[in-house]
Amino acid sequence: MANFTCSADDLNLLGGSAANNATVTFLCGRLASISDQFKATSYAVDNTYLLFSAYLVFAMQLGFAMLCAGSVRAKNTMNIMLTNVLDAAAGGLSYYLFGYAFAFGEPSNGFIGRHFFGLKDYPASTGDYSLFLYQWAFAIASAGITSGSIAERTQFVAYLIYSSFLTGFVYPVTSHWFWPASGWASPFKTEDRLFGSGAIDFAGSGVVHMVGGIAGLWGALIEGPRIGRFDHAGRTVALRGHSASLVVLGTFMLWFGWYGFNPGSFLTILKTYGTSQSFYGQWSAVGRTAVTTTLAGSTAALTTLFSKRLMSGHWSVIDVCNGLLGGFAAITSGCSVVEPWAAVVCGFVAAWVLIGCNKLAEKLHFDDPLEAAQLHGGCGAWGLIFTGLFARGRYVDEVYGAPTQRPHGLFMGGGGKLLAAQIIQILVILGWVSATMGPLFYGLHKLKLLRISRDDEMEGMDLTRHGGFAYAYQDEGGDHTIYNKGAKSNFNKTAGSIEPTSPSPPNAGNLQSV
């Protein structure tokens, strides 16, 4: 809101005669007070909207936890859920101490921020505490993606190290490049924008999803596949997760949280676009962003459903959930600047990108229990390209505040400059994350801090590292049998389960799926 000014000359325009000093002072004081109230109200509305969006994004951590838990075998459930909790906790401290400053510490240079370490001298004109909370929720989402790629075989200390490093340095530097106006490739720059447009990554197909996916790619490559994932002949062996119910629950929680992830990235809602249509403003763009997000995810889910049915002969809810999330990851970049019909195209292609990446992963013997590297890395990269093809000029001008039309989607008549900027973003994210996370995982591997022992992996980390299983089983008589570290067990290598021999419950036959 512009600063309010009031003078005798202004009042004379109303009355037609000179106003006395007392009248000027009184009326201008009242008008200034009203203006201040409107300004304070606009700040309150925008910060409340941002806080609510931050809560939605944070709720995605529950979605990640449930999705990861359902996608691994029951013997590693407690381990993967603990890593999701610690992604948030360790990420909270590292982002508070360093991450936010590297990402949004103004003034800064084009590469990295330099202020607000430990939130010193904060709040500032560039942001309030609500912005910190929102950006922290994004940072830990990136770490959560990586934890899925290296599930079921990674030492606990490795999770703490990589999560702190990713949220405290690697991810913040990447976000600084593309989101604040001082970033070298930011579309919010007022001059000298990359190819005249800057790279558009509105909510983070590259900044969040590609960063997390590529980090997971290097972690899984350096660790190698889980024991039993590929047989001696090199054929793929399915090591299925233990609970489709948890996968579906996690997927719906992530879907719900994505309405804070994408529409919330406007950061404010009480803003007009200066048109003659008083009903149309940033609140309309927020709604459109929620619609494009929904359509992309829905289209990807249905495309995956029928495609996998033709390929495998089954209707797989797990594949549908992953396809849905792939559509969301792809639309995250251009959700605010594309038409709803274009979001359908985005979701359709995203489903095939995920299917293709999974086929390539099998050929290369790459093991990712949650398909996180393929889903977030592959579909995130497609989302950046999609934006360069389908971004509408009018929406780009509204969202990024250009006074005149700037380069937009190639297929929308905007030329190829935006697409070139998007390709540059893909390349620099791939290079940056590889140059930072690759050596980190390799160093942990050399120090024997990365992968657990063969015995621990066969028994399951819940039993060997966390003192017992995540589930307690109850017999018909109401007695409970809880398996702890002291219980003997036989590991079924084919089913990937633990068959208890001491103590043995009356319904032991019901435990084969564990």
JSON list of N, CA and C in Angstrom, two decimals, residues 420-464:
[
{"chain": "A", "resi": 420, "resn": "ALA", "atom": "N", "xyz": [14.69, -21.34, -22.42]},
{"chain": "A", "resi": 420, "resn": "ALA", "atom": "CA", "xyz": [16.14, -21.39, -22.23]},
{"chain": "A", "resi": 420, "resn": "ALA", "atom": "C", "xyz": [16.51, -21.17, -20.77]},
{"chain": "A", "resi": 421, "resn": "ALA", "atom": "N", "xyz": [15.82, -20.24, -20.10]},
{"chain": "A", "resi": 421, "resn": "ALA", "atom": "CA", "xyz": [16.09, -20.00, -18.68]},
{"chain": "A", "resi": 421, "resn": "ALA", "atom": "C", "xyz": [15.73, -21.22, -17.85]},
{"chain": "A", "resi": 422, "resn": "GLN", "atom": "N", "xyz": [14.65, -21.91, -18.21]},
{"chain": "A", "resi": 422, "resn": "GLN", "atom": "CA", "xyz": [14.23, -23.11, -17.49]},
{"chain": "A", "resi": 422, "resn": "GLN", "atom": "C", "xyz": [15.26, -24.23, -17.63]},
{"chain": "A", "resi": 423, "resn": "ILE", "atom": "N", "xyz": [15.80, -24.38, -18.82]},
{"chain": "A", "resi": 423, "resn": "ILE", "atom": "CA", "xyz": [16.82, -25.42, -19.05]},
{"chain": "A", "resi": 423, "resn": "ILE", "atom": "C", "xyz": [18.08, -25.09, -18.26]},
{"chain": "A", "resi": 424, "resn": "ILE", "atom": "N", "xyz": [18.44, -23.82, -18.20]},
{"chain": "A", "resi": 424, "resn": "ILE", "atom": "CA", "xyz": [19.59, -23.42, -17.38]},
{"chain": "A", "resi": 424, "resn": "ILE", "atom": "C", "xyz": [19.35, -23.79, -15.92]},
{"chain": "A", "resi": 425, "resn": "GLN", "atom": "N", "xyz": [18.14, -23.58, -15.44]},
{"chain": "A", "resi": 425, "resn": "GLN", "atom": "CA", "xyz": [17.83, -23.94, -14.05]},
{"chain": "A", "resi": 425, "resn": "GLN", "atom": "C", "xyz": [18.02, -25.44, -13.81]},
{"chain": "A", "resi": 426, "resn": "ILE", "atom": "N", "xyz": [17.54, -26.25, -14.72]},
{"chain": "A", "resi": 426, "resn": "ILE", "atom": "CA", "xyz": [17.70, -27.71, -14.57]},
{"chain": "A", "resi": 426, "resn": "ILE", "atom": "C", "xyz": [19.17, -28.07, -14.48]},
{"chain": "A", "resi": 427, "resn": "LEU", "atom": "N", "xyz": [19.97, -27.49, -15.34]},
{"chain": "A", "resi": 427, "resn": "LEU", "atom": "CA", "xyz": [21.40, -27.83, -15.39]},
{"chain": "A", "resi": 427, "resn": "LEU", "atom": "C", "xyz": [22.14, -27.38, -14.13]},
{"chain": "A", "resi": 428, "resn": "VAL", "atom": "N", "xyz": [21.84, -26.16, -13.66]},
{"chain": "A", "resi": 428, "resn": "VAL", "atom": "CA", "xyz": [22.58, -25.67, -12.49]},
{"chain": "A", "resi": 428, "resn": "VAL", "atom": "C", "xyz": [22.15, -26.40, -11.22]},
{"chain": "A", "resi": 429, "resn": "ILE", "atom": "N", "xyz": [20.89, -26.78, -11.11]},
{"chain": "A", "resi": 429, "resn": "ILE", "atom": "CA", "xyz": [20.46, -27.55, -9.94]},
{"chain": "A", "resi": 429, "resn": "ILE", "atom": "C", "xyz": [21.10, -28.93, -9.96]},
{"chain": "A", "resi": 430, "resn": "LEU", "atom": "N", "xyz": [21.10, -29.56, -11.13]},
{"chain": "A", "resi": 430, "resn": "LEU", "atom": "CA", "xyz": [21.75, -30.86, -11.25]},
{"chain": "A", "resi": 430, "resn": "LEU", "atom": "C", "xyz": [23.22, -30.77, -10.86]},
{"chain": "A", "resi": 431, "resn": "GLY", "atom": "N", "xyz": [23.92, -29.74, -11.35]},
{"chain": "A", "resi": 431, "resn": "GLY", "atom": "CA", "xyz": [25.33, -29.59, -11.05]},
{"chain": "A", "resi": 431, "resn": "GLY", "atom": "C", "xyz": [25.59, -29.25, -9.59]},
{"chain": "A", "resi": 432, "resn": "TRP", "atom": "N", "xyz": [24.80, -28.32, -9.03]},
{"chain": "A", "resi": 432, "resn": "TRP", "atom": "CA", "xyz": [25.01, -27.89, -7.65]},
{"chain": "A", "resi": 432, "resn": "TRP", "atom": "C", "xyz": [24.76, -29.01, -6.65]},
{"chain": "A", "resi": 433, "resn": "VAL", "atom": "N", "xyz": [23.65, -29.70, -6.78]},
{"chain": "A", "resi": 433, "resn": "VAL", "atom": "CA", "xyz": [23.33, -30.77, -5.83]},
{"chain": "A", "resi": 433, "resn": "VAL", "atom": "C", "xyz": [24.31, -31.93, -5.98]},
{"chain": "A", "resi": 434, "resn": "SER", "atom": "N", "xyz": [24.70, -32.23, -7.21]},
{"chain": "A", "resi": 434, "resn": "SER", "atom": "CA", "xyz": [25.68, -33.30, -7.42]},
{"chain": "A", "resi": 434, "resn": "SER", "atom": "C", "xyz": [27.03, -32.94, -6.81]},
{"chain": "A", "resi": 435, "resn": "ALA", "atom": "N", "xyz": [27.42, -31.67, -6.93]},
{"chain": "A", "resi": 435, "resn": "ALA", "atom": "CA", "xyz": [28.73, -31.24, -6.42]},
{"chain": "A", "resi": 435, "resn": "ALA", "atom": "C", "xyz": [28.77, -31.14, -4.91]},
{"chain": "A", "resi": 436, "resn": "THR", "atom": "N", "xyz": [27.63, -31.05, -4.27]},
{"chain": "A", "resi": 436, "resn": "THR", "atom": "CA", "xyz": [27.59, -30.93, -2.81]},
{"chain": "A", "resi": 436, "resn": "THR", "atom": "C", "xyz": [27.16, -32.23, -2.12]},
{"chain": "A", "resi": 437, "resn": "MET", "atom": "N", "xyz": [26.05, -32.79, -2.53]},
{"chain": "A", "resi": 437, "resn": "MET", "atom": "CA", "xyz": [25.54, -33.98, -1.86]},
{"chain": "A", "resi": 437, "resn": "MET", "atom": "C", "xyz": [26.27, -35.24, -2.28]},
{"chain": "A", "resi": 438, "resn": "GLY", "atom": "N", "xyz": [26.74, -35.29, -3.52]},
{"chain": "A", "resi": 438, "resn": "GLY", "atom": "CA", "xyz": [27.50, -36.47, -3.96]},
{"chain": "A", "resi": 438, "resn": "GLY", "atom": "C", "xyz": [28.73, -36.71, -3.11]},
{"chain": "A", "resi": 439, "resn": "PRO", "atom": "N", "xyz": [29.61, -35.72, -2.94]},
{"chain": "A", "resi": 439, "resn": "PRO", "atom": "CA", "xyz": [30.78, -35.91, -2.08]},
{"chain": "A", "resi": 439, "resn": "PRO", "atom": "C", "xyz": [30.42, -36.19, -0.62]},
{"chain": "A", "resi": 440, "resn": "LEU", "atom": "N", "xyz": [29.32, -35.59, -0.15]},
{"chain": "A", "resi": 440, "resn": "LEU", "atom": "CA", "xyz": [28.91, -35.85, 1.24]},
{"chain": "A", "resi": 440, "resn": "LEU", "atom": "C", "xyz": [28.56, -37.33, 1.43]},
{"chain": "A", "resi": 441, "resn": "PHE", "atom": "N", "xyz": [27.73, -37.87, 0.55]},
{"chain": "A", "resi": 441, "resn": "PHE", "atom": "CA", "xyz": [27.36, -39.28, 0.67]},
{"chain": "A", "resi": 441, "resn": "PHE", "atom": "C", "xyz": [28.57, -40.18, 0.45]},
{"chain": "A", "resi": 442, "resn": "TYR", "atom": "N", "xyz": [29.46, -39.81, -0.46]},
{"chain": "A", "resi": 442, "resn": "TYR", "atom": "CA", "xyz": [30.65, -40.63, -0.69]},
{"chain": "A", "resi": 442, "resn": "TYR", "atom": "C", "xyz": [31.57, -40.61, 0.53]},
{"chain": "A", "resi": 443, "resn": "GLY", "atom": "N", "xyz": [31.70, -39.45, 1.16]},
{"chain": "A", "resi": 443, "resn": "GLY", "atom": "CA", "xyz": [32.51, -39.37, 2.37]},
{"chain": "A", "resi": 443, "resn": "GLY", "atom": "C", "xyz": [31.94, -40.20, 3.50]},
{"chain": "A", "resi": 444, "resn": "LEU", "atom": "N", "xyz": [30.61, -40.15, 3.66]},
{"chain": "A", "resi": 444, "resn": "LEU", "atom": "CA", "xyz": [29.96, -40.99, 4.68]},
{"chain": "A", "resi": 444, "resn": "LEU", "atom": "C", "xyz": [30.17, -42.46, 4.38]},
{"chain": "A", "resi": 445, "resn": "HIS", "atom": "N", "xyz": [30.13, -42.81, 3.10]},
{"chain": "A", "resi": 445, "resn": "HIS", "atom": "CA", "xyz": [30.36, -44.19, 2.70]},
{"chain": "A", "resi": 445, "resn": "HIS", "atom": "C", "xyz": [31.78, -44.64, 3.05]},
{"chain": "A", "resi": 446, "resn": "LYS", "atom": "N", "xyz": [32.77, -43.81, 2.76]},
{"chain": "A", "resi": 446, "resn": "LYS", "atom": "CA", "xyz": [34.14, -44.16, 3.05]},
{"chain": "A", "resi": 446, "resn": "LYS", "atom": "C", "xyz": [34.40, -44.25, 4.56]},
{"chain": "A", "resi": 447, "resn": "LEU", "atom": "N", "xyz": [33.71, -43.45, 5.33]},
{"chain": "A", "resi": 447, "resn": "LEU", "atom": "CA", "xyz": [33.85, -43.49, 6.78]},
{"chain": "A", "resi": 447, "resn": "LEU", "atom": "C", "xyz": [33.00, -44.58, 7.42]},
{"chain": "A", "resi": 448, "resn": "LYS", "atom": "N", "xyz": [32.30, -45.35, 6.58]},
{"chain": "A", "resi": 448, "resn": "LYS", "atom": "CA", "xyz": [31.44, -46.44, 7.04]},
{"chain": "A", "resi": 448, "resn": "LYS", "atom": "C", "xyz": [30.31, -45.92, 7.94]},
{"chain": "A", "resi": 449, "resn": "LEU", "atom": "N", "xyz": [29.81, -44.75, 7.60]},
{"chain": "A", "resi": 449, "resn": "LEU", "atom": "CA", "xyz": [28.71, -44.15, 8.35]},
{"chain": "A", "resi": 449, "resn": "LEU", "atom": "C", "xyz": [27.41, -44.13, 7.55]},
{"chain": "A", "resi": 450, "resn": "LEU", "atom": "N", "xyz": [27.45, -44.68, 6.34]},
{"chain": "A", "resi": 450, "resn": "LEU", "atom": "CA", "xyz": [26.29, -44.56, 5.48]},
{"chain": "A", "resi": 450, "resn": "LEU", "atom": "C", "xyz": [25.36, -45.77, 5.56]},
{"chain": "A", "resi": 451, "resn": "ARG", "atom": "N", "xyz": [25.86, -46.95, 5.23]},
{"chain": "A", "resi": 451, "resn": "ARG", "atom": "CA", "xyz": [25.00, -48.12, 5.13]},
{"chain": "A", "resi": 451, "resn": "ARG", "atom": "C", "xyz": [25.14, -49.01, 6.35]},
{"chain": "A", "resi": 452, "resn": "ILE", "atom": "N", "xyz": [24.03, -49.61, 6.75]},
{"chain": "A", "resi": 452, "resn": "ILE", "atom": "CA", "xyz": [24.03, -50.53, 7.87]},
{"chain": "A", "resi": 452, "resn": "ILE", "atom": "C", "xyz": [24.66, -51.85, 7.45]},
{"chain": "A", "resi": 453, "resn": "SER", "atom": "N", "xyz": [24.93, -52.71, 8.43]},
{"chain": "A", "resi": 453, "resn": "SER", "atom": "CA", "xyz": [25.53, -54.00, 8.14]},
{"chain": "A", "resi": 453, "resn": "SER", "atom": "C", "xyz": [24.52, -54.93, 7.48]},
{"chain": "A", "resi": 454, "resn": "ARG", "atom": "N", "xyz": [25.05, -55.99, 6.88]},
{"chain": "A", "resi": 454, "resn": "ARG", "atom": "CA", "xyz": [24.18, -56.97, 6.22]},
{"chain": "A", "resi": 454, "resn": "ARG", "atom": "C", "xyz": [23.23, -57.63, 7.23]},
{"chain": "A", "resi": 455, "resn": "ASP", "atom": "N", "xyz": [23.73, -57.97, 8.39]},
{"chain": "A", "resi": 455, "resn": "ASP", "atom": "CA", "xyz": [22.89, -58.60, 9.41]},
{"chain": "A", "resi": 455, "resn": "ASP", "atom": "C", "xyz": [21.76, -57.68, 9.84]},
{"chain": "A", "resi": 456, "resn": "ASP", "atom": "N", "xyz": [22.10, -56.40, 10.05]},
{"chain": "A", "resi": 456, "resn": "ASP", "atom": "CA", "xyz": [21.06, -55.44, 10.45]},
{"chain": "A", "resi": 456, "resn": "ASP", "atom": "C", "xyz": [20.00, -55.28, 9.37]},
{"chain": "A", "resi": 457, "resn": "GLU", "atom": "N", "xyz": [20.44, -55.27, 8.13]},
{"chain": "A", "resi": 457, "resn": "GLU", "atom": "CA", "xyz": [19.48, -55.11, 7.03]},
{"chain": "A", "resi": 457, "resn": "GLU", "atom": "C", "xyz": [18.58, -56.33, 6.91]},
{"chain": "A", "resi": 458, "resn": "MET", "atom": "N", "xyz": [19.13, -57.51, 7.12]},
{"chain": "A", "resi": 458, "resn": "MET", "atom": "CA", "xyz": [18.32, -58.72, 7.03]},
{"chain": "A", "resi": 458, "resn": "MET", "atom": "C", "xyz": [17.31, -58.81, 8.18]},
{"chain": "A", "resi": 459, "resn": "GLU", "atom": "N", "xyz": [17.75, -58.47, 9.37]},
{"chain": "A", "resi": 459, "resn": "GLU", "atom": "CA", "xyz": [16.86, -58.53, 10.53]},
{"chain": "A", "resi": 459, "resn": "GLU", "atom": "C", "xyz": [15.85, -57.38, 10.53]},
{"chain": "A", "resi": 460, "resn": "GLY", "atom": "N", "xyz": [16.25, -56.26, 10.01]},
{"chain": "A", "resi": 460, "resn": "GLY", "atom": "CA", "xyz": [15.39, -55.08, 10.05]},
{"chain": "A", "resi": 460, "resn": "GLY", "atom": "C", "xyz": [15.88, -54.11, 11.11]},
{"chain": "A", "resi": 461, "resn": "MET", "atom": "N", "xyz": [15.90, -52.84, 10.79]},
{"chain": "A", "resi": 461, "resn": "MET", "atom": "CA", "xyz": [16.45, -51.85, 11.71]},
{"chain": "A", "resi": 461, "resn": "MET", "atom": "C", "xyz": [15.58, -51.62, 12.93]},
{"chain": "A", "resi": 462, "resn": "ASP", "atom": "N", "xyz": [14.29, -51.88, 12.83]},
{"chain": "A", "resi": 462, "resn": "ASP", "atom": "CA", "xyz": [13.44, -51.72, 14.01]},
{"chain": "A", "resi": 462, "resn": "ASP", "atom": "C", "xyz": [13.91, -52.63, 15.14]},
{"chain": "A", "resi": 463, "resn": "LEU", "atom": "N", "xyz": [14.27, -53.85, 14.79]},
{"chain": "A", "resi": 463, "resn": "LEU", "atom": "CA", "xyz": [14.69, -54.82, 15.79]},
{"chain": "A", "resi": 463, "resn": "LEU", "atom": "C", "xyz": [16.11, -54.54, 16.28]},
{"chain": "A", "resi": 464, "resn": "THR", "atom": "N", "xyz": [17.02, -54.24, 15.36]},
{"chain": "A", "resi": 464, "resn": "THR", "atom": "CA", "xyz": [18.44, -54.14, 15.72]},
{"chain": "A", "resi": 464, "resn": "THR", "atom": "C", "xyz": [18.86, -52.75, 16.18]}
]
